[in-house]
XYZ file of C-alpha atoms in Angstrom:
373
model
C 6.550 -42.000 -10.369
C 4.801 -39.429 -8.196
C 2.468 -40.770 -5.483
C -1.267 -40.326 -6.118
C -2.415 -36.753 -5.608
C -4.847 -37.554 -2.798
C -2.054 -39.215 -0.801
C 0.350 -36.290 -0.885
C -2.007 -33.337 -0.440
C -4.081 -32.320 2.577
C -7.838 -32.371 1.862
C -8.148 -28.581 1.566
C -5.568 -28.515 -1.235
C -6.940 -31.215 -3.537
C -8.009 -30.773 -7.130
C -10.496 -27.840 -6.929
C -7.821 -25.172 -6.454
C -5.214 -26.565 -8.802
C -6.493 -25.087 -12.084
C -6.467 -21.663 -10.435
C -2.943 -22.133 -9.096
C -1.700 -23.228 -12.522
C -3.444 -20.313 -14.262
C -2.037 -17.986 -11.615
C 1.452 -19.107 -12.606
C 0.756 -19.273 -16.327
C -2.280 -17.176 -17.302
C -2.340 -18.595 -20.830
C -2.616 -22.079 -19.409
C -0.508 -25.147 -19.988
C -2.078 -28.460 -20.877
C -1.059 -31.953 -19.822
C 2.018 -33.480 -21.428
C 4.017 -30.254 -21.743
C 6.262 -30.747 -18.746
C 9.320 -28.911 -20.046
C 7.349 -25.855 -21.161
C 5.599 -25.690 -17.801
C 8.862 -25.994 -15.862
C 10.374 -23.185 -17.937
C 7.382 -20.928 -17.325
C 7.407 -21.625 -13.616
C 11.132 -20.981 -13.396
C 10.631 -17.682 -15.209
C 7.917 -16.676 -12.738
C 10.111 -17.691 -9.803
C 13.032 -15.573 -11.044
C 11.210 -12.566 -12.470
C 8.161 -12.382 -10.204
C 9.224 -13.753 -6.819
C 6.194 -12.394 -4.983
C 3.912 -14.338 -7.291
C 5.957 -17.457 -6.643
C 5.728 -16.926 -2.863
C 1.933 -16.882 -3.138
C 2.013 -20.200 -4.976
C 4.282 -21.728 -2.358
C 1.641 -21.046 0.309
C -1.003 -22.893 -1.728
C 0.905 -25.988 -2.781
C 2.737 -28.220 -0.287
C 6.402 -28.850 -1.003
C 9.807 -27.990 0.387
C 11.414 -26.864 -2.868
C 10.385 -25.471 -6.205
C 10.836 -28.936 -7.688
C 8.414 -30.397 -5.111
C 5.781 -27.775 -5.899
C 6.151 -28.171 -9.654
C 5.946 -31.955 -9.360
C 2.688 -31.683 -7.403
C 1.242 -29.435 -10.090
C 2.476 -31.673 -12.897
C 0.967 -34.677 -11.135
C -2.367 -32.917 -11.197
C -1.967 -31.869 -14.827
C -1.077 -35.398 -15.913
C -4.071 -36.847 -14.085
C -6.545 -34.330 -15.585
C -8.135 -34.877 -18.982
C -7.833 -31.132 -19.642
C -7.201 -27.851 -17.888
C -9.795 -25.102 -17.996
C -8.822 -21.771 -19.524
C -9.101 -18.649 -17.375
C -12.570 -17.705 -18.603
C -13.975 -21.200 -18.147
C -12.373 -21.490 -14.726
C -13.802 -18.123 -13.649
C -17.301 -19.048 -14.828
C -17.031 -22.301 -12.876
C -15.926 -20.408 -9.753
C -18.763 -17.906 -10.129
C -21.268 -20.743 -10.038
C -19.563 -22.257 -6.988
C -19.595 -18.851 -5.274
C -23.387 -18.856 -5.577
C -23.586 -22.108 -3.614
C -25.410 -22.363 -0.295
C -22.324 -24.103 1.078
C -20.168 -21.675 3.067
C -17.131 -23.891 2.515
C -17.588 -23.940 -1.254
C -18.157 -20.172 -1.349
C -15.019 -19.606 0.694
C -12.926 -21.861 -1.536
C -14.294 -20.436 -4.801
C -13.808 -16.799 -3.790
C -10.321 -17.690 -2.571
C -9.476 -19.034 -6.015
C -10.912 -15.921 -7.667
C -8.715 -13.893 -5.342
C -5.677 -15.874 -6.456
C -6.502 -15.502 -10.147
C -7.172 -11.764 -9.797
C -3.630 -11.193 -8.572
C -2.426 -11.710 -12.154
C -2.786 -8.560 -14.246
C -3.392 -10.723 -17.329
C -6.510 -12.213 -15.730
C -8.269 -9.127 -14.371
C -10.197 -8.027 -17.419
C -11.172 -11.621 -18.172
C -12.570 -11.971 -14.650
C -14.433 -8.665 -14.847
C -15.876 -9.527 -18.261
C -17.345 -12.732 -16.828
C -19.784 -10.625 -14.800
C -18.284 -11.334 -11.398
C -18.583 -7.844 -9.911
C -22.269 -8.046 -9.041
C -21.684 -11.371 -7.271
C -18.719 -9.978 -5.336
C -20.689 -6.923 -4.225
C -23.322 -9.241 -2.778
C -20.670 -11.297 -0.995
C -19.365 -8.177 0.756
C -22.256 -8.818 3.145
C -21.282 -12.453 3.747
C -21.361 -13.559 7.373
C -18.262 -15.677 6.718
C -15.196 -13.477 7.416
C -12.943 -15.285 4.930
C -15.487 -15.029 2.115
C -15.982 -11.330 2.825
C -12.225 -10.711 2.752
C -11.886 -12.706 -0.463
C -14.699 -10.759 -2.142
C -13.370 -7.324 -1.210
C -9.827 -8.328 -2.188
C -10.930 -9.499 -5.636
C -12.650 -6.131 -6.124
C -9.462 -4.400 -4.982
C -7.366 -6.377 -7.459
C -9.815 -5.765 -10.313
C -9.877 -2.034 -9.530
C -6.187 -1.734 -10.392
C -7.291 -1.590 -14.040
C -8.728 1.845 -14.903
C -11.539 0.382 -16.977
C -12.656 -1.663 -14.001
C -12.497 1.371 -11.694
C -15.374 2.885 -13.637
C -17.407 -0.297 -14.054
C -17.139 -1.265 -10.368
C -18.246 2.189 -9.221
C -21.212 2.039 -11.600
C -22.562 -1.219 -10.168
C -25.603 -0.637 -7.978
C -24.670 -0.549 -4.285
C -20.979 -1.293 -4.924
C -19.633 1.816 -3.197
C -22.254 1.681 -0.449
C -21.421 -1.987 0.168
C -17.710 -1.185 0.442
C -18.589 1.485 2.998
C -20.715 -1.062 4.871
C -17.611 -3.242 5.194
C -15.753 -0.268 6.692
C -18.384 0.360 9.350
C -19.253 -3.283 9.991
C -17.889 -5.706 12.541
C -15.664 -7.574 10.089
C -12.018 -8.424 10.578
C -9.341 -5.722 10.073
C -8.194 -7.123 6.725
C -11.668 -6.634 5.263
C -11.764 -3.007 6.432
C -8.244 -2.347 5.160
C -8.967 -3.786 1.726
C -12.283 -1.951 1.537
C -10.492 1.349 2.200
C -7.840 0.414 -0.352
C -10.548 -0.346 -2.930
C -12.244 3.014 -2.331
C -8.834 4.655 -2.649
C -8.223 2.883 -5.951
C -11.649 3.846 -7.294
C -11.051 7.465 -6.222
C -8.092 7.757 -8.585
C -10.703 8.338 -11.305
C -12.113 11.864 -11.104
C -15.698 10.912 -11.868
C -15.761 8.450 -8.952
C -14.632 10.928 -6.281
C -17.892 12.827 -5.963
C -19.922 9.607 -5.897
C -17.762 8.122 -3.143
C -17.974 11.299 -1.071
C -21.725 11.629 -1.545
C -22.189 7.984 -0.544
C -20.836 8.696 2.945
C -17.350 7.189 2.757
C -15.427 9.980 4.444
C -16.700 9.494 7.993
C -15.881 5.751 8.087
C -12.470 6.428 6.520
C -11.730 8.985 9.238
C -12.781 6.425 11.851
C -10.337 3.926 10.326
C -7.648 6.613 10.317
C -8.296 7.245 13.997
C -8.656 3.689 15.276
C -7.472 1.262 12.604
C -4.424 -0.945 12.394
C -1.225 0.651 11.036
C -2.087 -0.678 7.590
C -5.675 0.491 8.007
C -4.489 4.009 8.826
C -2.300 3.978 5.728
C -5.164 2.828 3.499
C -7.486 5.421 5.041
C -5.121 8.358 4.569
C -4.420 7.282 0.983
C -8.157 7.159 0.269
C -8.666 10.592 1.842
C -5.711 11.883 -0.171
C -7.361 10.798 -3.436
C -10.792 12.038 -2.373
C -9.419 15.440 -1.329
C -8.716 16.288 -4.962
C -12.455 17.046 -5.282
C -13.600 20.372 -3.800
C -16.863 18.997 -2.422
C -14.894 16.331 -0.578
C -12.481 18.911 0.829
C -15.400 20.432 2.717
C -16.608 17.013 3.859
C -13.135 16.082 5.111
C -12.755 19.422 6.897
C -16.078 18.918 8.671
C -15.435 15.257 9.537
C -12.860 15.747 12.286
C -10.084 14.360 10.086
C -7.702 17.281 10.542
C -6.714 16.417 14.115
C -5.746 12.905 13.011
C -3.869 14.206 9.968
C -1.912 16.609 12.158
C -1.176 13.709 14.505
C 0.324 11.750 11.612
C 2.827 14.529 10.993
C 4.503 13.822 14.328
C 4.271 10.044 14.405
C 3.997 8.513 10.925
C 6.459 7.363 8.286
C 7.535 9.899 5.683
C 5.184 8.641 2.967
C 2.131 9.038 5.188
C 3.298 12.450 6.391
C 3.563 13.641 2.798
C 0.023 12.476 2.033
C -1.325 14.035 5.230
C 0.344 17.363 4.398
C -0.999 17.230 0.838
C -4.517 16.736 2.192
C -4.035 19.731 4.511
C -2.767 21.799 1.575
C -5.893 20.883 -0.392
C -8.136 21.708 2.572
C -6.397 25.060 3.040
C -7.880 26.222 -0.262
C -11.344 26.243 1.376
C -12.626 28.394 4.225
C -13.931 25.292 6.007
C -10.528 23.677 5.715
C -8.676 26.696 7.061
C -10.959 26.832 10.088
C -10.436 23.110 10.727
C -6.643 23.362 10.408
C -6.430 26.218 12.908
C -3.383 27.247 14.881
C -2.383 23.703 15.865
C -2.274 22.715 12.226
C -0.218 25.788 11.350
C 2.365 24.860 13.999
C 2.643 21.345 12.567
C 3.054 22.714 9.040
C 5.871 25.002 10.205
C 7.654 21.900 11.520
C 7.256 20.202 8.136
C 8.798 23.201 6.349
C 11.829 22.778 8.582
C 12.145 19.001 8.815
C 9.976 17.388 6.143
C 10.742 15.765 2.810
C 11.009 17.874 -0.349
C 7.416 17.086 -1.233
C 6.251 17.696 2.326
C 7.997 21.069 2.510
C 6.477 22.101 -0.805
C 2.906 21.324 0.240
C 3.383 22.706 3.754
C 4.539 26.022 2.274
C 1.540 26.037 -0.074
C -0.822 25.430 2.845
C 0.810 28.119 4.999
C 0.524 30.638 2.175
C -3.221 30.020 1.935
C -3.657 30.173 5.702
C -1.589 33.310 6.297
C -3.286 35.210 3.491
C -6.640 34.404 5.076
C -5.865 35.638 8.607
C -3.150 37.581 10.405
C -3.461 35.237 13.389
C -1.838 32.489 11.338
C 0.976 34.856 10.362
C 1.656 35.411 14.043
C 1.839 31.662 14.678
C 4.404 31.202 11.893
C 6.518 34.070 13.223
C 6.242 32.927 16.844
C 7.230 29.386 15.822
C 10.399 30.729 14.216
C 9.306 29.653 10.756
C 11.002 32.419 8.771
C 14.540 30.910 8.582
C 13.122 27.635 7.244
C 11.066 29.529 4.669
C 14.136 31.504 3.597
C 16.090 28.263 3.177
C 13.221 26.711 1.225
C 12.972 29.758 -1.058
C 16.596 29.153 -2.030
C 16.946 25.369 -2.078
C 13.505 23.813 -2.511
C 11.686 22.454 -5.530
C 10.546 25.108 -8.039
C 7.030 25.107 -6.571
C 8.387 25.154 -3.008
C 10.608 28.130 -3.843
C 7.634 29.957 -5.324
C 5.352 29.336 -2.336
C 8.027 30.145 0.254
C 9.033 33.344 -1.569
C 5.399 34.421 -1.905
C 4.839 33.902 1.811
C 7.996 35.811 2.763
C 6.969 38.663 0.448
C 3.546 38.678 2.076
C 5.135 38.965 5.523
C 7.281 41.857 4.258
C 4.268 43.722 2.870
C 2.379 43.193 6.118
C 5.306 44.653 8.088
C 5.537 47.633 5.752
C 1.801 48.264 6.004
C 1.971 48.036 9.793
C 4.920 50.466 9.911
C 3.103 52.903 7.629
C 0.090 52.954 9.920
C 2.122 53.960 12.976
């Protein structure tokens, strides 16, 4: 016989969070008296979705899976019923409206846990939680603020929710306020990640740019944590697919930080930074911002970058060199021709095309110069 729940659990872990933990493991729920079915579901989660299981292990005390499951079963057996996801979410919404900071923190934490399950996200959104979460982005309690922004981030993974979140009054502006506020790094990181997720939908990109997100994202790129920089560059990458935002990014001072990433960041970030530069190079404002320092960095990417990086670097250089002979001189002085020749032979189809076009442009420029002598 298991000891009474209150004797084996620390106060913070008692009954209020257990329905959410159980629904996190088994979104369809599992009532009392179905021990074998519950154990089978939990074992399936543990084997097939280990990251989900790790999250549970941090919420429920116990040394082994058996310990954790027994704690949960003890709760299930002592409860007259377990709430379904919708009922549990509605209950948590009411608790999140409480004047008690502790209750708000706990309730938003449970919503955060539930929102990590893809099966729960639309249910949570349909319960009308977004407006509440947007308001809690301004919470003075750091944990509540982080919970609120993280729930929005999780909900935004679903494309339908990307549109509905962006359409809520003040949602985007409130996310930007988190970026520029004095909150903890995790809140800023998850705010940037949410804006990045929303910006995957074309219709949201203009709204996010017009709302003033680019400046704070550039600030996070310049001075954030490593994860913050990654979230910022990913958001800028998605936003740069909109021409109006290309101009905003070019005028924001972002280029110097993007060029800096080329020398010091992991390959994935370098590729995104180079893609942003390639997008900016299609505008006159972007070409001015990239300048000769940016051209030198792009030449290095053509030589040493990934396949994707080389492709986008060649595309950017083609735009830049066609716009001004001074950029052609930088490429030639940097010894970029051999790398372009190699790329024209061995790159991706698009990389071959861009490299060949640039080499042909150099050849025509030389012929024109020789003819004018």
